[in-house]
Structure formats: C-alpha cells, structure tokens
Amino acid sequence: MSIGIFDSGIGGLTVFREISKEFPQADIYYLGDTARVPYGNKSKETVIRYSVEAANYLRSFGINALIIACNTASSYALDLLRANLDIPVIGVVEPGVETALKYTKNRKVGVIGTSATIRSNSYKSLLKKSGISVYQKACPLFVPLVEEGIVEGEIAELIVREYLDGLVEKGIDTLILGCTHYPLLKETIKKLYPHLKIVDSSQAITDFLHRENLYFEGTGKRKIYITDESENFERFKNMLVGNNIPLEKIELSRLCTL
Ligand code: DGL
C-alpha cells in the first residue's frame, strides 16, 4: 500500500515526517513542486491546475491514498480531487479543524495561512459550523522566511510578532498553523506566545488517518521528488527526515505541458 503526498515545497515534509513515523511500512512518494513555489499567492484556478498535475504525477506510482500536504491546495482542490480520483484523498484542513475543536476552551480560534488559504475561508467556514469565533490572518512573509531557513532569532521573532500580536490580542486560546510551512516556525511562536495551544497539521493529519482507520502496509520505500533544485529543500529534508532518503529532481514537463 502506498501513499502520495504533495506540497509546493518543503512545508509538506513536516507531514511526510509524521506519516513516515506512524506508518513505517508504507511506501511513500513525496512531490515538492519547488519550481512553482509559492502556491499561496496564486489564483484559485492556478492552484487547482497545479494540484491536479501533482496528483496525476503521484498517481503514476499506483498510490492507494493521496495526501494534500498543503493548506492552499487543500482549500481549493480537495473537492475536485475527491470527486475525480478513486482513492482516498485527504487534505489538511479538516484534521486541523478537528484538533482545534478539541483544544479550544474559550471557543476563540486564530487561523494563520497563506493569502490564498485565508481568502478561501476554508477553515473559517468549518469552524463557524461549530459556533467558534474565528480570527484569521494571512502571513505572506512566513513561507519565504521558512524557505530561506530563517526560523528563529531576531528577524523571525520580529516578523512573527508583526503578524500575530494583533491576532493574539483578540483573546484566542488556540492557533491553527494553516500552512504546512509554519510548523518550522512553531518554536518561535511558542516562545512568544507560550499560553497558546498550537494546531500543527502534520500531527493533526496522522490522528485523522487513525480515526478514519486508514492503515498502510508496504516495504517502507521512501521517494522524494522536486521539480527544481533547491539547496534549502535538501537541507531541510536532511534535517527533518534524514539524508538516507533519496531526493530526485524531475523536469516540470513531467507534470504539465510547458
Ligand atoms: N505549504 C503550503 C500551504 O500549506 C503552501 C505554501 C506556499 O506555497 O505558498 O499552504
């Protein structure tokens, strides 16, 4: 049984890492669309097109489940992929919402994500159904910060405060990291706002897979593909999942007609 996972870049590796730990026997194929990162400032149509192309590429490995390890793609392309693929398709939004509902005591939840994710209101509309007060904020500088490897220290703290101080002042007790890049800033966020419960999609998704009774057996194969060379991707991959998992660059033309 094999799983396909995709993201625009390194963010989804946080999901890859958790799934690898939870399902050591599964064969896992990861695609980081590094040639076209970021997705978070693109239009809905473009995000859908990229997501369909990523899904089709991963389907060529005969995967039995697809995980959209990108909030932006989950917000726009989940329904379409679910309707068109005959395998389970799991996004990161529902698991994040379920975890936030478990965490919040005062029913005030903050959601941060890319501009596209926040614009889609994907989290807000689900949380509202449970009567939660939702405070959202797009944090467009977080993805380039993470892709540059600046995840702690003075600059990271300054930028985190710039986006989050106002949100925290609303009295939220739970913060959803609605972008798979953001868990790499989690320690800085925790340091600045230690009272917040933080929802990290990479952990939320493994709980969700267990609840849905999805289990994966295989030979424990791991493959990571990227659509363009990226030193930072390689560095983070080695840091997050080790350097014994091969990284292969593929031509973007394998995903789409250029
Ligand atoms: N990691 C992605 C997400 O969860 C997208 C980052 C980006 O490409 O803008 O939204």
PDB file of C-alpha atoms and ligand atoms in Angstrom:
ATOM      1  CA  MET A   1       0.000   0.000   0.000  1.00  0.00           C
ATOM      2  CA  SER A   2       1.462   3.331  -0.915  1.00  0.00           C
ATOM      3  CA  ILE A   3       0.771   6.957  -0.172  1.00  0.00           C
ATOM      4  CA  GLY A   4       1.379  10.012  -2.327  1.00  0.00           C
ATOM      5  CA  ILE A   5       1.978  13.342  -0.612  1.00  0.00           C
ATOM      6  CA  PHE A   6       2.436  16.712  -2.254  1.00  0.00           C
ATOM      7  CA  ASP A   7       3.136  20.305  -1.347  1.00  0.00           C
ATOM      8  CA  SER A   8       4.547  23.328  -3.136  1.00  0.00           C
ATOM      9  CA  GLY A   9       7.886  22.883  -1.389  1.00  0.00           C
ATOM     10  CA  ILE A  10       9.389  21.907   1.922  1.00  0.00           C
ATOM     11  CA  GLY A  11       6.326  22.513   4.125  1.00  0.00           C
ATOM     12  CA  GLY A  12       4.752  19.142   3.393  1.00  0.00           C
ATOM     13  CA  LEU A  13       7.903  17.415   4.628  1.00  0.00           C
ATOM     14  CA  THR A  14       6.546  18.050   8.141  1.00  0.00           C
ATOM     15  CA  VAL A  15       3.578  15.866   7.128  1.00  0.00           C
ATOM     16  CA  PHE A  16       5.857  13.342   5.383  1.00  0.00           C
ATOM     17  CA  ARG A  17       7.899  13.016   8.594  1.00  0.00           C
ATOM     18  CA  GLU A  18       4.877  12.336  10.828  1.00  0.00           C
ATOM     19  CA  ILE A  19       3.313   9.872   8.372  1.00  0.00           C
ATOM     20  CA  SER A  20       6.637   8.075   7.951  1.00  0.00           C
ATOM     21  CA  LYS A  21       6.854   7.667  11.733  1.00  0.00           C
ATOM     22  CA  GLU A  22       3.265   6.478  12.080  1.00  0.00           C
ATOM     23  CA  PHE A  23       3.303   4.124   9.085  1.00  0.00           C
ATOM     24  CA  PRO A  24       6.883   2.824   8.815  1.00  0.00           C
ATOM     25  CA  GLN A  25       5.842   0.006   6.454  1.00  0.00           C
ATOM     26  CA  ALA A  26       4.036   2.245   3.963  1.00  0.00           C
ATOM     27  CA  ASP A  27       5.651   3.123   0.636  1.00  0.00           C
ATOM     28  CA  ILE A  28       5.621   6.912   0.484  1.00  0.00           C
ATOM     29  CA  TYR A  29       6.131   9.150  -2.556  1.00  0.00           C
ATOM     30  CA  TYR A  30       6.529  12.883  -1.957  1.00  0.00           C
ATOM     31  CA  LEU A  31       6.397  15.635  -4.532  1.00  0.00           C
ATOM     32  CA  GLY A  32       7.607  19.155  -3.689  1.00  0.00           C
ATOM     33  CA  ASP A  33       6.751  21.477  -6.555  1.00  0.00           C
ATOM     34  CA  THR A  34       9.806  23.662  -5.912  1.00  0.00           C
ATOM     35  CA  ALA A  35       9.762  25.082  -9.450  1.00  0.00           C
ATOM     36  CA  ARG A  36       6.411  26.747  -8.763  1.00  0.00           C
ATOM     37  CA  VAL A  37       6.531  27.543  -5.026  1.00  0.00           C
ATOM     38  CA  PRO A  38       4.792  29.533  -3.560  1.00  0.00           C
ATOM     39  CA  TYR A  39       1.227  28.441  -4.281  1.00  0.00           C
ATOM     40  CA  GLY A  40      -0.138  30.757  -1.592  1.00  0.00           C
ATOM     41  CA  ASN A  41      -0.178  33.929  -3.684  1.00  0.00           C
ATOM     42  CA  LYS A  42      -1.605  32.310  -6.841  1.00  0.00           C
ATOM     43  CA  SER A  43      -5.192  32.388  -8.094  1.00  0.00           C
ATOM     44  CA  LYS A  44      -7.689  29.631  -7.315  1.00  0.00           C
ATOM     45  CA  GLU A  45      -7.544  28.378 -10.942  1.00  0.00           C
ATOM     46  CA  THR A  46      -3.764  28.128 -10.880  1.00  0.00           C
ATOM     47  CA  VAL A  47      -3.712  26.334  -7.511  1.00  0.00           C
ATOM     48  CA  ILE A  48      -6.288  23.837  -8.817  1.00  0.00           C
ATOM     49  CA  ARG A  49      -4.279  23.224 -12.008  1.00  0.00           C
ATOM     50  CA  TYR A  50      -1.017  22.669 -10.103  1.00  0.00           C
ATOM     51  CA  SER A  51      -2.782  20.350  -7.657  1.00  0.00           C
ATOM     52  CA  VAL A  52      -4.332  18.219 -10.400  1.00  0.00           C
ATOM     53  CA  GLU A  53      -0.923  17.941 -12.101  1.00  0.00           C
ATOM     54  CA  ALA A  54       0.777  16.938  -8.855  1.00  0.00           C
ATOM     55  CA  ALA A  55      -1.933  14.366  -8.139  1.00  0.00           C
ATOM     56  CA  ASN A  56      -1.660  12.880 -11.644  1.00  0.00           C
ATOM     57  CA  TYR A  57       2.107  12.574 -11.331  1.00  0.00           C
ATOM     58  CA  LEU A  58       1.827  10.759  -7.996  1.00  0.00           C
ATOM     59  CA  ARG A  59      -0.921   8.512  -9.403  1.00  0.00           C
ATOM     60  CA  SER A  60       1.645   7.163 -11.860  1.00  0.00           C
ATOM     61  CA  PHE A  61       3.237   5.316  -8.892  1.00  0.00           C
ATOM     62  CA  GLY A  62      -0.029   3.458  -8.271  1.00  0.00           C
ATOM     63  CA  ILE A  63      -0.663   5.145  -4.921  1.00  0.00           C
ATOM     64  CA  ASN A  64      -3.571   3.948  -2.762  1.00  0.00           C
ATOM     65  CA  ALA A  65      -4.169   7.269  -0.988  1.00  0.00           C
ATOM     66  CA  LEU A  66      -3.331  10.885  -1.690  1.00  0.00           C
ATOM     67  CA  ILE A  67      -2.465  13.384   0.999  1.00  0.00           C
ATOM     68  CA  ILE A  68      -2.575  17.052   0.091  1.00  0.00           C
ATOM     69  CA  ALA A  69       0.090  18.327   2.486  1.00  0.00           C
ATOM     70  CA  CYS A  70      -0.580  21.912   1.515  1.00  0.00           C
ATOM     71  CA  ASN A  71      -3.315  24.047   3.018  1.00  0.00           C
ATOM     72  CA  THR A  72      -3.587  26.224  -0.061  1.00  0.00           C
ATOM     73  CA  ALA A  73      -4.148  23.210  -2.340  1.00  0.00           C
ATOM     74  CA  SER A  74      -6.446  21.582   0.257  1.00  0.00           C
ATOM     75  CA  SER A  75      -8.532  24.755   0.423  1.00  0.00           C
ATOM     76  CA  TYR A  76      -9.123  24.888  -3.326  1.00  0.00           C
ATOM     77  CA  ALA A  77      -8.612  21.469  -4.891  1.00  0.00           C
ATOM     78  CA  LEU A  78      -9.746  18.892  -2.313  1.00  0.00           C
ATOM     79  CA  ASP A  79     -13.361  18.553  -3.512  1.00  0.00           C
ATOM     80  CA  LEU A  80     -12.349  18.325  -7.157  1.00  0.00           C
ATOM     81  CA  LEU A  81      -9.663  15.697  -6.497  1.00  0.00           C
ATOM     82  CA  ARG A  82     -12.025  13.699  -4.271  1.00  0.00           C
ATOM     83  CA  ALA A  83     -14.678  13.725  -6.984  1.00  0.00           C
ATOM     84  CA  ASN A  84     -12.270  12.598  -9.689  1.00  0.00           C
ATOM     85  CA  LEU A  85      -9.983  10.074  -8.006  1.00  0.00           C
ATOM     86  CA  ASP A  86     -10.990   6.592  -6.934  1.00  0.00           C
ATOM     87  CA  ILE A  87      -8.656   6.566  -3.921  1.00  0.00           C
ATOM     88  CA  PRO A  88      -8.997   8.336  -0.558  1.00  0.00           C
ATOM     89  CA  VAL A  89      -7.890  11.963  -0.812  1.00  0.00           C
ATOM     90  CA  ILE A  90      -7.068  13.632   2.480  1.00  0.00           C
ATOM     91  CA  GLY A  91      -6.421  17.329   2.936  1.00  0.00           C
ATOM     92  CA  VAL A  92      -5.027  19.165   5.942  1.00  0.00           C
ATOM     93  CA  VAL A  93      -7.963  21.478   6.695  1.00  0.00           C
ATOM     94  CA  GLU A  94     -10.459  19.010   8.236  1.00  0.00           C
ATOM     95  CA  PRO A  95      -7.872  17.397  10.549  1.00  0.00           C
ATOM     96  CA  GLY A  96      -6.706  20.844  11.697  1.00  0.00           C
ATOM     97  CA  VAL A  97     -10.265  21.929  12.476  1.00  0.00           C
ATOM     98  CA  GLU A  98     -10.973  18.717  14.415  1.00  0.00           C
ATOM     99  CA  THR A  99      -7.869  19.226  16.540  1.00  0.00           C
ATOM    100  CA  ALA A 100      -8.686  22.897  17.188  1.00  0.00           C
ATOM    101  CA  LEU A 101     -12.178  21.937  18.366  1.00  0.00           C
ATOM    102  CA  LYS A 102     -10.583  19.562  20.862  1.00  0.00           C
ATOM    103  CA  TYR A 103      -8.090  22.167  22.102  1.00  0.00           C
ATOM    104  CA  THR A 104     -10.124  25.350  22.477  1.00  0.00           C
ATOM    105  CA  LYS A 105     -11.716  26.121  25.825  1.00  0.00           C
ATOM    106  CA  ASN A 106     -12.886  29.699  25.223  1.00  0.00           C
ATOM    107  CA  ARG A 107     -14.021  28.921  21.633  1.00  0.00           C
ATOM    108  CA  LYS A 108     -11.879  31.685  20.154  1.00  0.00           C
ATOM    109  CA  VAL A 109      -9.581  30.297  17.484  1.00  0.00           C
ATOM    110  CA  GLY A 110      -6.954  32.049  15.369  1.00  0.00           C
ATOM    111  CA  VAL A 111      -6.129  30.814  11.869  1.00  0.00           C
ATOM    112  CA  ILE A 112      -2.999  31.824  10.003  1.00  0.00           C
ATOM    113  CA  GLY A 113      -2.134  30.792   6.477  1.00  0.00           C
ATOM    114  CA  THR A 114      -1.172  31.976   3.031  1.00  0.00           C
ATOM    115  CA  SER A 115      -3.210  34.748   1.408  1.00  0.00           C
ATOM    116  CA  ALA A 116      -4.980  32.157  -0.768  1.00  0.00           C
ATOM    117  CA  THR A 117      -5.917  29.916   2.176  1.00  0.00           C
ATOM    118  CA  ILE A 118      -7.261  32.823   4.218  1.00  0.00           C
ATOM    119  CA  ARG A 119      -9.140  34.178   1.184  1.00  0.00           C
ATOM    120  CA  SER A 120     -10.793  30.787   0.668  1.00  0.00           C
ATOM    121  CA  ASN A 121     -12.270  30.845   4.227  1.00  0.00           C
ATOM    122  CA  SER A 122     -11.841  27.058   4.258  1.00  0.00           C
ATOM    123  CA  TYR A 123     -11.045  26.942   7.992  1.00  0.00           C
ATOM    124  CA  LYS A 124     -13.437  29.706   8.933  1.00  0.00           C
ATOM    125  CA  SER A 125     -16.486  28.096   7.345  1.00  0.00           C
ATOM    126  CA  LEU A 126     -15.842  24.718   9.027  1.00  0.00           C
ATOM    127  CA  LEU A 127     -15.118  26.264  12.450  1.00  0.00           C
ATOM    128  CA  LYS A 128     -18.180  28.525  12.217  1.00  0.00           C
ATOM    129  CA  LYS A 129     -20.389  25.429  11.859  1.00  0.00           C
ATOM    130  CA  SER A 130     -19.360  24.566  15.422  1.00  0.00           C
ATOM    131  CA  GLY A 131     -20.092  28.097  16.649  1.00  0.00           C
ATOM    132  CA  ILE A 132     -16.437  29.059  17.073  1.00  0.00           C
ATOM    133  CA  SER A 133     -15.322  32.704  16.885  1.00  0.00           C
ATOM    134  CA  VAL A 134     -12.638  32.783  14.224  1.00  0.00           C
ATOM    135  CA  TYR A 135      -9.873  35.368  13.786  1.00  0.00           C
ATOM    136  CA  GLN A 136      -7.841  34.977  10.597  1.00  0.00           C
ATOM    137  CA  LYS A 137      -4.600  36.486   9.371  1.00  0.00           C
ATOM    138  CA  ALA A 138      -2.648  35.903   6.184  1.00  0.00           C
ATOM    139  CA  CYS A 139       1.105  35.822   6.873  1.00  0.00           C
ATOM    140  CA  PRO A 140       2.673  36.127   3.399  1.00  0.00           C
ATOM    141  CA  LEU A 141       6.226  36.567   4.676  1.00  0.00           C
ATOM    142  CA  PHE A 142       6.274  33.281   6.601  1.00  0.00           C
ATOM    143  CA  VAL A 143       6.764  30.988   3.577  1.00  0.00           C
ATOM    144  CA  PRO A 144       9.791  32.855   2.132  1.00  0.00           C
ATOM    145  CA  LEU A 145      11.206  33.095   5.665  1.00  0.00           C
ATOM    146  CA  VAL A 146      10.968  29.329   6.107  1.00  0.00           C
ATOM    147  CA  GLU A 147      12.194  28.601   2.578  1.00  0.00           C
ATOM    148  CA  GLU A 148      15.230  30.790   3.435  1.00  0.00           C
ATOM    149  CA  GLY A 149      15.783  28.822   6.630  1.00  0.00           C
ATOM    150  CA  ILE A 150      15.195  31.827   8.932  1.00  0.00           C
ATOM    151  CA  VAL A 151      13.028  30.118  11.540  1.00  0.00           C
ATOM    152  CA  GLU A 152      14.388  31.527  14.795  1.00  0.00           C
ATOM    153  CA  GLY A 153      16.264  34.561  16.101  1.00  0.00           C
ATOM    154  CA  GLU A 154      15.638  38.272  15.977  1.00  0.00           C
ATOM    155  CA  ILE A 155      14.338  38.567  12.401  1.00  0.00           C
ATOM    156  CA  ALA A 156      11.977  35.600  12.687  1.00  0.00           C
ATOM    157  CA  GLU A 157      10.614  36.921  16.019  1.00  0.00           C
ATOM    158  CA  LEU A 158      10.062  40.418  14.640  1.00  0.00           C
ATOM    159  CA  ILE A 159       8.100  39.129  11.654  1.00  0.00           C
ATOM    160  CA  VAL A 160       6.087  36.660  13.752  1.00  0.00           C
ATOM    161  CA  ARG A 161       5.100  39.479  16.143  1.00  0.00           C
ATOM    162  CA  GLU A 162       4.187  41.772  13.272  1.00  0.00           C
ATOM    163  CA  TYR A 163       1.559  39.276  12.108  1.00  0.00           C
ATOM    164  CA  LEU A 164       0.470  37.629  15.335  1.00  0.00           C
ATOM    165  CA  ASP A 165       0.356  40.304  18.051  1.00  0.00           C
ATOM    166  CA  GLY A 166      -2.960  41.682  16.762  1.00  0.00           C
ATOM    167  CA  LEU A 167      -4.491  38.214  16.494  1.00  0.00           C
ATOM    168  CA  VAL A 168      -3.406  37.207  19.989  1.00  0.00           C
ATOM    169  CA  GLU A 169      -4.879  40.463  21.376  1.00  0.00           C
ATOM    170  CA  LYS A 170      -8.309  39.173  20.303  1.00  0.00           C
ATOM    171  CA  GLY A 171      -8.058  36.659  23.148  1.00  0.00           C
ATOM    172  CA  ILE A 172      -7.672  33.450  21.132  1.00  0.00           C
ATOM    173  CA  ASP A 173      -6.576  30.389  23.132  1.00  0.00           C
ATOM    174  CA  THR A 174      -5.817  28.190  20.076  1.00  0.00           C
ATOM    175  CA  LEU A 175      -3.889  28.965  16.907  1.00  0.00           C
ATOM    176  CA  ILE A 176      -4.154  26.848  13.753  1.00  0.00           C
ATOM    177  CA  LEU A 177      -0.962  26.854  11.707  1.00  0.00           C
ATOM    178  CA  GLY A 178      -2.890  26.754   8.440  1.00  0.00           C
ATOM    179  CA  CYS A 179       0.164  26.279   6.253  1.00  0.00           C
ATOM    180  CA  THR A 180       2.449  23.275   6.318  1.00  0.00           C
ATOM    181  CA  HIS A 181       5.498  25.549   6.208  1.00  0.00           C
ATOM    182  CA  TYR A 182       4.579  27.142   9.535  1.00  0.00           C
ATOM    183  CA  PRO A 183       5.412  24.222  11.882  1.00  0.00           C
ATOM    184  CA  LEU A 184       9.030  25.140  11.174  1.00  0.00           C
ATOM    185  CA  LEU A 185       8.320  28.441  12.975  1.00  0.00           C
ATOM    186  CA  LYS A 186       6.486  26.685  15.816  1.00  0.00           C
ATOM    187  CA  GLU A 187       9.253  27.031  18.401  1.00  0.00           C
ATOM    188  CA  THR A 188       9.455  30.787  17.802  1.00  0.00           C
ATOM    189  CA  ILE A 189       5.660  31.127  18.010  1.00  0.00           C
ATOM    190  CA  LYS A 190       5.600  29.051  21.219  1.00  0.00           C
ATOM    191  CA  LYS A 191       8.363  31.160  22.723  1.00  0.00           C
ATOM    192  CA  LEU A 192       6.494  34.412  22.033  1.00  0.00           C
ATOM    193  CA  TYR A 193       3.009  33.169  22.997  1.00  0.00           C
ATOM    194  CA  PRO A 194       3.509  30.297  25.447  1.00  0.00           C
ATOM    195  CA  HIS A 195      -0.164  30.260  26.543  1.00  0.00           C
ATOM    196  CA  LEU A 196      -1.472  29.325  23.068  1.00  0.00           C
ATOM    197  CA  LYS A 197      -2.456  25.805  22.041  1.00  0.00           C
ATOM    198  CA  ILE A 198      -0.915  25.309  18.615  1.00  0.00           C
ATOM    199  CA  VAL A 199      -2.506  23.120  15.940  1.00  0.00           C
ATOM    200  CA  ASP A 200       0.096  21.682  13.600  1.00  0.00           C
ATOM    201  CA  SER A 201      -1.444  19.989  10.519  1.00  0.00           C
ATOM    202  CA  SER A 202       1.302  17.401  10.371  1.00  0.00           C
ATOM    203  CA  GLN A 203       0.244  15.940  13.721  1.00  0.00           C
ATOM    204  CA  ALA A 204      -3.463  16.530  13.163  1.00  0.00           C
ATOM    205  CA  ILE A 205      -3.368  14.517   9.950  1.00  0.00           C
ATOM    206  CA  THR A 206      -1.896  11.351  11.459  1.00  0.00           C
ATOM    207  CA  ASP A 207      -4.575  11.380  14.209  1.00  0.00           C
ATOM    208  CA  PHE A 208      -7.143  11.797  11.459  1.00  0.00           C
ATOM    209  CA  LEU A 209      -5.802   8.816   9.449  1.00  0.00           C
ATOM    210  CA  HIS A 210      -6.056   6.624  12.553  1.00  0.00           C
ATOM    211  CA  ARG A 211      -9.604   7.779  13.266  1.00  0.00           C
ATOM    212  CA  GLU A 212     -10.562   7.013   9.663  1.00  0.00           C
ATOM    213  CA  ASN A 213      -8.988   3.555  10.099  1.00  0.00           C
ATOM    214  CA  LEU A 214      -6.583   4.080   7.224  1.00  0.00           C
ATOM    215  CA  TYR A 215      -3.531   1.843   7.585  1.00  0.00           C
ATOM    216  CA  PHE A 216      -0.749   1.322   5.087  1.00  0.00           C
ATOM    217  CA  GLU A 217       1.464  -1.726   4.726  1.00  0.00           C
ATOM    218  CA  GLY A 218       4.278  -1.998   2.181  1.00  0.00           C
ATOM    219  CA  THR A 219       8.026  -2.302   2.005  1.00  0.00           C
ATOM    220  CA  GLY A 220       8.819   1.003   3.701  1.00  0.00           C
ATOM    221  CA  LYS A 221      10.043   2.608   0.472  1.00  0.00           C
ATOM    222  CA  ARG A 222      10.537   6.393   0.521  1.00  0.00           C
ATOM    223  CA  LYS A 223      10.998   8.644  -2.515  1.00  0.00           C
ATOM    224  CA  ILE A 224      11.116  12.413  -2.655  1.00  0.00           C
ATOM    225  CA  TYR A 225      10.807  14.298  -5.943  1.00  0.00           C
ATOM    226  CA  ILE A 226      11.229  18.020  -6.558  1.00  0.00           C
ATOM    227  CA  THR A 227      10.557  19.992  -9.721  1.00  0.00           C
ATOM    228  CA  ASP A 228      13.555  22.279  -9.337  1.00  0.00           C
ATOM    229  CA  GLU A 229      16.842  22.217  -7.500  1.00  0.00           C
ATOM    230  CA  SER A 230      16.739  23.848  -4.096  1.00  0.00           C
ATOM    231  CA  GLU A 231      19.570  23.897  -1.578  1.00  0.00           C
ATOM    232  CA  ASN A 232      17.186  24.754   1.221  1.00  0.00           C
ATOM    233  CA  PHE A 233      14.886  21.897   0.338  1.00  0.00           C
ATOM    234  CA  GLU A 234      17.798  19.497   0.556  1.00  0.00           C
ATOM    235  CA  ARG A 235      18.991  20.989   3.855  1.00  0.00           C
ATOM    236  CA  PHE A 236      15.531  20.800   5.426  1.00  0.00           C
ATOM    237  CA  LYS A 237      14.941  17.328   4.057  1.00  0.00           C
ATOM    238  CA  ASN A 238      18.156  16.152   5.699  1.00  0.00           C
ATOM    239  CA  MET A 239      17.214  17.889   8.933  1.00  0.00           C
ATOM    240  CA  LEU A 240      13.621  16.642   9.024  1.00  0.00           C
ATOM    241  CA  VAL A 241      13.781  13.155   7.568  1.00  0.00           C
ATOM    242  CA  GLY A 242      17.471  12.297   7.287  1.00  0.00           C
ATOM    243  CA  ASN A 243      19.867  12.032   4.369  1.00  0.00           C
ATOM    244  CA  ASN A 244      19.313   8.405   3.516  1.00  0.00           C
ATOM    245  CA  ILE A 245      16.079   9.140   1.637  1.00  0.00           C
ATOM    246  CA  PRO A 246      16.941   9.859  -1.995  1.00  0.00           C
ATOM    247  CA  LEU A 247      15.970  13.200  -3.485  1.00  0.00           C
ATOM    248  CA  GLU A 248      15.339  13.297  -7.204  1.00  0.00           C
ATOM    249  CA  LYS A 249      14.826  16.318  -9.403  1.00  0.00           C
ATOM    250  CA  ILE A 250      12.290  15.797 -12.166  1.00  0.00           C
ATOM    251  CA  GLU A 251      11.549  18.074 -15.106  1.00  0.00           C
ATOM    252  CA  LEU A 252       8.426  20.176 -14.692  1.00  0.00           C
ATOM    253  CA  SER A 253       7.404  18.893 -18.127  1.00  0.00           C
ATOM    254  CA  ARG A 254       6.678  15.525 -16.433  1.00  0.00           C
ATOM    255  CA  LEU A 255       3.807  17.292 -14.616  1.00  0.00           C
ATOM    256  CA  CYS A 256       2.478  19.591 -17.305  1.00  0.00           C
ATOM    257  CA  THR A 257       2.918  20.815 -20.882  1.00  0.00           C
ATOM    258  CA  LEU A 258       5.221  23.821 -20.783  1.00  0.00           C
TER     259      LEU A 258
HETATM  260  N1  DGL B   1       2.826  24.825   2.385  1.00  0.00           N
HETATM  261  C1  DGL B   1       1.734  25.406   1.693  1.00  0.00           C
HETATM  262  C2  DGL B   1       0.479  25.534   2.488  1.00  0.00           C
HETATM  263  O1  DGL B   1       0.295  24.743   3.389  1.00  0.00           O
HETATM  264  C3  DGL B   1       1.920  26.499   0.736  1.00  0.00           C
HETATM  265  C4  DGL B   1       2.985  27.462   0.834  1.00  0.00           C
HETATM  266  C5  DGL B   1       3.038  28.197  -0.464  1.00  0.00           C
HETATM  267  O2  DGL B   1       3.422  27.574  -1.444  1.00  0.00           O
HETATM  268  O3  DGL B   1       2.652  29.362  -0.505  1.00  0.00           O
HETATM  269  O4  DGL B   1      -0.355  26.371   2.235  1.00  0.00           O
END
